Amino acid sequence: MSEQWLQQIKWNSDGLVPAIAQDYLTGKVLMVAWMNQEALALTVQENRAIYWSRSRQKLWRKGEESGHVQQLHDIRLDCDDDVILLSVEQLGGIACHTGREHCFFKTLKEGEWVAVEPVLKDPNTIYDK
């Protein structure tokens, strides 16, 4: 497969592009992460979400520690060529490192962020600490 499709993407000055992971059945936004060219190419090649960890400065295969893999169903590029949308099946039903279904579990109530989604699994039991 030609790598020309990677060149169409408008990577930021750090060589990254934001990637939104969305549940392929419900459309619920699960999380947002970053990808570099290698992460995106591997995501397509391996048919699973692979991101670039800015904090660890390395590739991060979603679920490599937790087992909560994101199986790729579809991939799209927005109209400005600068955001990736991944349609995924979230294996294990947990996308967030806090043990929740998705990362958008806080809502603004009376000037404060309040957690409104339940923890499905204690993160201390998910990750080796």
PDB file of C-alpha atoms in Angstrom:
ATOM      1  CA  MET A   1       0.000   0.000   0.000  1.00  0.00           C
ATOM      2  CA  SER A   2       1.289   3.447  -0.903  1.00  0.00           C
ATOM      3  CA  GLU A   3       2.056   5.786   1.986  1.00  0.00           C
ATOM      4  CA  GLN A   4       0.667   8.776   0.046  1.00  0.00           C
ATOM      5  CA  TRP A   5      -2.489   8.841   2.188  1.00  0.00           C
ATOM      6  CA  LEU A   6      -0.289   9.680   5.206  1.00  0.00           C
ATOM      7  CA  GLN A   7       1.118  12.717   3.410  1.00  0.00           C
ATOM      8  CA  GLN A   8      -2.371  14.206   2.964  1.00  0.00           C
ATOM      9  CA  ILE A   9      -2.717  14.642   6.739  1.00  0.00           C
ATOM     10  CA  LYS A  10      -1.818  18.024   8.214  1.00  0.00           C
ATOM     11  CA  TRP A  11       0.461  16.988  11.068  1.00  0.00           C
ATOM     12  CA  ASN A  12       1.119  19.613  13.763  1.00  0.00           C
ATOM     13  CA  SER A  13       4.602  21.025  14.437  1.00  0.00           C
ATOM     14  CA  ASP A  14       5.356  17.988  16.637  1.00  0.00           C
ATOM     15  CA  GLY A  15       4.387  15.593  13.836  1.00  0.00           C
ATOM     16  CA  LEU A  16       1.131  14.630  15.569  1.00  0.00           C
ATOM     17  CA  VAL A  17      -2.569  14.654  14.802  1.00  0.00           C
ATOM     18  CA  PRO A  18      -5.446  14.316  17.300  1.00  0.00           C
ATOM     19  CA  ALA A  19      -7.389  11.064  17.073  1.00  0.00           C
ATOM     20  CA  ILE A  20     -10.915  10.624  18.402  1.00  0.00           C
ATOM     21  CA  ALA A  21     -11.955   7.075  19.294  1.00  0.00           C
ATOM     22  CA  GLN A  22     -15.698   6.496  18.909  1.00  0.00           C
ATOM     23  CA  ASP A  23     -17.722   3.368  19.668  1.00  0.00           C
ATOM     24  CA  TYR A  24     -18.660   1.835  16.317  1.00  0.00           C
ATOM     25  CA  LEU A  25     -22.137   0.793  17.515  1.00  0.00           C
ATOM     26  CA  THR A  26     -23.314   3.657  19.730  1.00  0.00           C
ATOM     27  CA  GLY A  27     -21.306   6.585  18.340  1.00  0.00           C
ATOM     28  CA  LYS A  28     -20.238   7.492  21.884  1.00  0.00           C
ATOM     29  CA  VAL A  29     -16.907   9.324  22.025  1.00  0.00           C
ATOM     30  CA  LEU A  30     -14.606   7.132  24.109  1.00  0.00           C
ATOM     31  CA  MET A  31     -11.386   9.116  24.204  1.00  0.00           C
ATOM     32  CA  VAL A  32      -9.030  11.484  22.407  1.00  0.00           C
ATOM     33  CA  ALA A  33      -5.348  10.739  21.932  1.00  0.00           C
ATOM     34  CA  TRP A  34      -2.519  11.631  19.551  1.00  0.00           C
ATOM     35  CA  MET A  35      -0.989   9.780  16.624  1.00  0.00           C
ATOM     36  CA  ASN A  36       2.192  10.231  14.668  1.00  0.00           C
ATOM     37  CA  GLN A  37       2.678   8.780  11.183  1.00  0.00           C
ATOM     38  CA  GLU A  38       4.016   5.495  12.511  1.00  0.00           C
ATOM     39  CA  ALA A  39       1.114   5.065  14.952  1.00  0.00           C
ATOM     40  CA  LEU A  40      -1.455   5.729  12.240  1.00  0.00           C
ATOM     41  CA  ALA A  41       0.237   3.421   9.728  1.00  0.00           C
ATOM     42  CA  LEU A  42       0.432   0.642  12.357  1.00  0.00           C
ATOM     43  CA  THR A  43      -3.205   1.212  13.338  1.00  0.00           C
ATOM     44  CA  VAL A  44      -4.228   0.499   9.753  1.00  0.00           C
ATOM     45  CA  GLN A  45      -1.775  -2.401   9.419  1.00  0.00           C
ATOM     46  CA  GLU A  46      -2.727  -4.115  12.716  1.00  0.00           C
ATOM     47  CA  ASN A  47      -6.429  -3.164  12.631  1.00  0.00           C
ATOM     48  CA  ARG A  48      -6.288  -1.859  16.231  1.00  0.00           C
ATOM     49  CA  ALA A  49      -5.779   1.590  17.759  1.00  0.00           C
ATOM     50  CA  ILE A  50      -2.153   2.541  18.303  1.00  0.00           C
ATOM     51  CA  TYR A  51      -1.354   6.003  19.612  1.00  0.00           C
ATOM     52  CA  TRP A  52       1.668   8.156  20.393  1.00  0.00           C
ATOM     53  CA  SER A  53       2.105   8.735  24.114  1.00  0.00           C
ATOM     54  CA  ARG A  54       3.317  12.303  24.560  1.00  0.00           C
ATOM     55  CA  SER A  55       4.166  11.716  28.228  1.00  0.00           C
ATOM     56  CA  ARG A  56       6.197   8.552  27.567  1.00  0.00           C
ATOM     57  CA  GLN A  57       7.424   9.608  24.115  1.00  0.00           C
ATOM     58  CA  LYS A  58       6.695   6.213  22.596  1.00  0.00           C
ATOM     59  CA  LEU A  59       4.080   4.230  20.703  1.00  0.00           C
ATOM     60  CA  TRP A  60       1.184   3.055  22.845  1.00  0.00           C
ATOM     61  CA  ARG A  61      -0.891   0.115  21.697  1.00  0.00           C
ATOM     62  CA  LYS A  62      -4.222   0.735  23.397  1.00  0.00           C
ATOM     63  CA  GLY A  63      -4.812  -2.171  25.750  1.00  0.00           C
ATOM     64  CA  GLU A  64      -1.207  -3.374  25.869  1.00  0.00           C
ATOM     65  CA  GLU A  65      -1.276  -3.287  29.685  1.00  0.00           C
ATOM     66  CA  SER A  66      -4.991  -3.255  30.496  1.00  0.00           C
ATOM     67  CA  GLY A  67      -6.238  -5.679  27.849  1.00  0.00           C
ATOM     68  CA  HIS A  68      -8.778  -3.020  26.772  1.00  0.00           C
ATOM     69  CA  VAL A  69      -7.872  -3.123  23.085  1.00  0.00           C
ATOM     70  CA  GLN A  70      -9.636  -0.944  20.524  1.00  0.00           C
ATOM     71  CA  GLN A  71     -10.415  -3.037  17.439  1.00  0.00           C
ATOM     72  CA  LEU A  72     -10.592  -0.796  14.352  1.00  0.00           C
ATOM     73  CA  HIS A  73     -13.804  -0.787  12.286  1.00  0.00           C
ATOM     74  CA  ASP A  74     -13.404   2.411  10.261  1.00  0.00           C
ATOM     75  CA  ILE A  75     -11.066   5.354   9.997  1.00  0.00           C
ATOM     76  CA  ARG A  76     -11.918   8.831   8.742  1.00  0.00           C
ATOM     77  CA  LEU A  77     -10.162  12.132   8.169  1.00  0.00           C
ATOM     78  CA  ASP A  78     -11.954  15.431   8.773  1.00  0.00           C
ATOM     79  CA  CYS A  79     -12.519  18.127   6.133  1.00  0.00           C
ATOM     80  CA  ASP A  80      -9.418  20.104   7.169  1.00  0.00           C
ATOM     81  CA  ASP A  81      -7.233  16.967   7.059  1.00  0.00           C
ATOM     82  CA  ASP A  82      -6.089  17.530  10.649  1.00  0.00           C
ATOM     83  CA  VAL A  83      -8.199  15.223  12.856  1.00  0.00           C
ATOM     84  CA  ILE A  84      -8.587  11.443  12.697  1.00  0.00           C
ATOM     85  CA  LEU A  85     -11.818   9.700  13.714  1.00  0.00           C
ATOM     86  CA  LEU A  86     -11.484   6.029  14.641  1.00  0.00           C
ATOM     87  CA  SER A  87     -14.602   3.896  14.797  1.00  0.00           C
ATOM     88  CA  VAL A  88     -13.659   1.125  17.223  1.00  0.00           C
ATOM     89  CA  GLU A  89     -14.946  -1.806  19.200  1.00  0.00           C
ATOM     90  CA  GLN A  90     -13.772  -1.251  22.770  1.00  0.00           C
ATOM     91  CA  LEU A  91     -12.890  -4.704  24.054  1.00  0.00           C
ATOM     92  CA  GLY A  92     -13.650  -5.070  27.757  1.00  0.00           C
ATOM     93  CA  GLY A  93     -15.965  -2.048  27.703  1.00  0.00           C
ATOM     94  CA  ILE A  94     -13.422   0.270  29.354  1.00  0.00           C
ATOM     95  CA  ALA A  95     -11.559   2.972  27.407  1.00  0.00           C
ATOM     96  CA  CYS A  96     -10.433   5.252  30.242  1.00  0.00           C
ATOM     97  CA  HIS A  97      -7.421   4.658  32.479  1.00  0.00           C
ATOM     98  CA  THR A  98      -9.705   5.596  35.410  1.00  0.00           C
ATOM     99  CA  GLY A  99     -11.679   2.363  34.841  1.00  0.00           C
ATOM    100  CA  ARG A 100     -14.644   4.075  33.174  1.00  0.00           C
ATOM    101  CA  GLU A 101     -16.334   3.315  29.859  1.00  0.00           C
ATOM    102  CA  HIS A 102     -15.019   6.551  28.342  1.00  0.00           C
ATOM    103  CA  CYS A 103     -12.822   9.503  29.243  1.00  0.00           C
ATOM    104  CA  PHE A 104     -15.567  12.149  29.189  1.00  0.00           C
ATOM    105  CA  PHE A 105     -17.039  11.385  32.613  1.00  0.00           C
ATOM    106  CA  LYS A 106     -17.028  14.915  34.088  1.00  0.00           C
ATOM    107  CA  THR A 107     -19.786  17.448  33.572  1.00  0.00           C
ATOM    108  CA  LEU A 108     -19.833  21.123  34.521  1.00  0.00           C
ATOM    109  CA  LYS A 109     -22.312  21.771  37.352  1.00  0.00           C
ATOM    110  CA  GLU A 110     -22.524  25.136  39.045  1.00  0.00           C
ATOM    111  CA  GLY A 111     -18.971  26.079  38.095  1.00  0.00           C
ATOM    112  CA  GLU A 112     -17.349  22.775  39.083  1.00  0.00           C
ATOM    113  CA  TRP A 113     -16.405  19.600  37.217  1.00  0.00           C
ATOM    114  CA  VAL A 114     -18.318  16.667  38.678  1.00  0.00           C
ATOM    115  CA  ALA A 115     -17.751  12.982  37.841  1.00  0.00           C
ATOM    116  CA  VAL A 116     -21.076  11.558  36.666  1.00  0.00           C
ATOM    117  CA  GLU A 117     -20.029   8.223  35.160  1.00  0.00           C
ATOM    118  CA  PRO A 118     -19.311   5.175  37.327  1.00  0.00           C
ATOM    119  CA  VAL A 119     -15.968   3.445  37.682  1.00  0.00           C
ATOM    120  CA  LEU A 120     -16.533  -0.002  36.152  1.00  0.00           C
ATOM    121  CA  LYS A 121     -13.250  -1.449  37.367  1.00  0.00           C
ATOM    122  CA  ASP A 122     -10.744  -0.192  39.918  1.00  0.00           C
ATOM    123  CA  PRO A 123      -7.759   1.069  37.906  1.00  0.00           C
ATOM    124  CA  ASN A 124      -5.408  -0.421  40.522  1.00  0.00           C
ATOM    125  CA  THR A 125      -6.609  -3.857  39.418  1.00  0.00           C
ATOM    126  CA  ILE A 126      -6.193  -3.026  35.732  1.00  0.00           C
ATOM    127  CA  TYR A 127      -2.612  -1.810  35.653  1.00  0.00           C
ATOM    128  CA  ASP A 128       0.505  -3.147  37.268  1.00  0.00           C
ATOM    129  CA  LYS A 129       1.680  -0.400  39.592  1.00  0.00           C
TER     130      LYS A 129
END
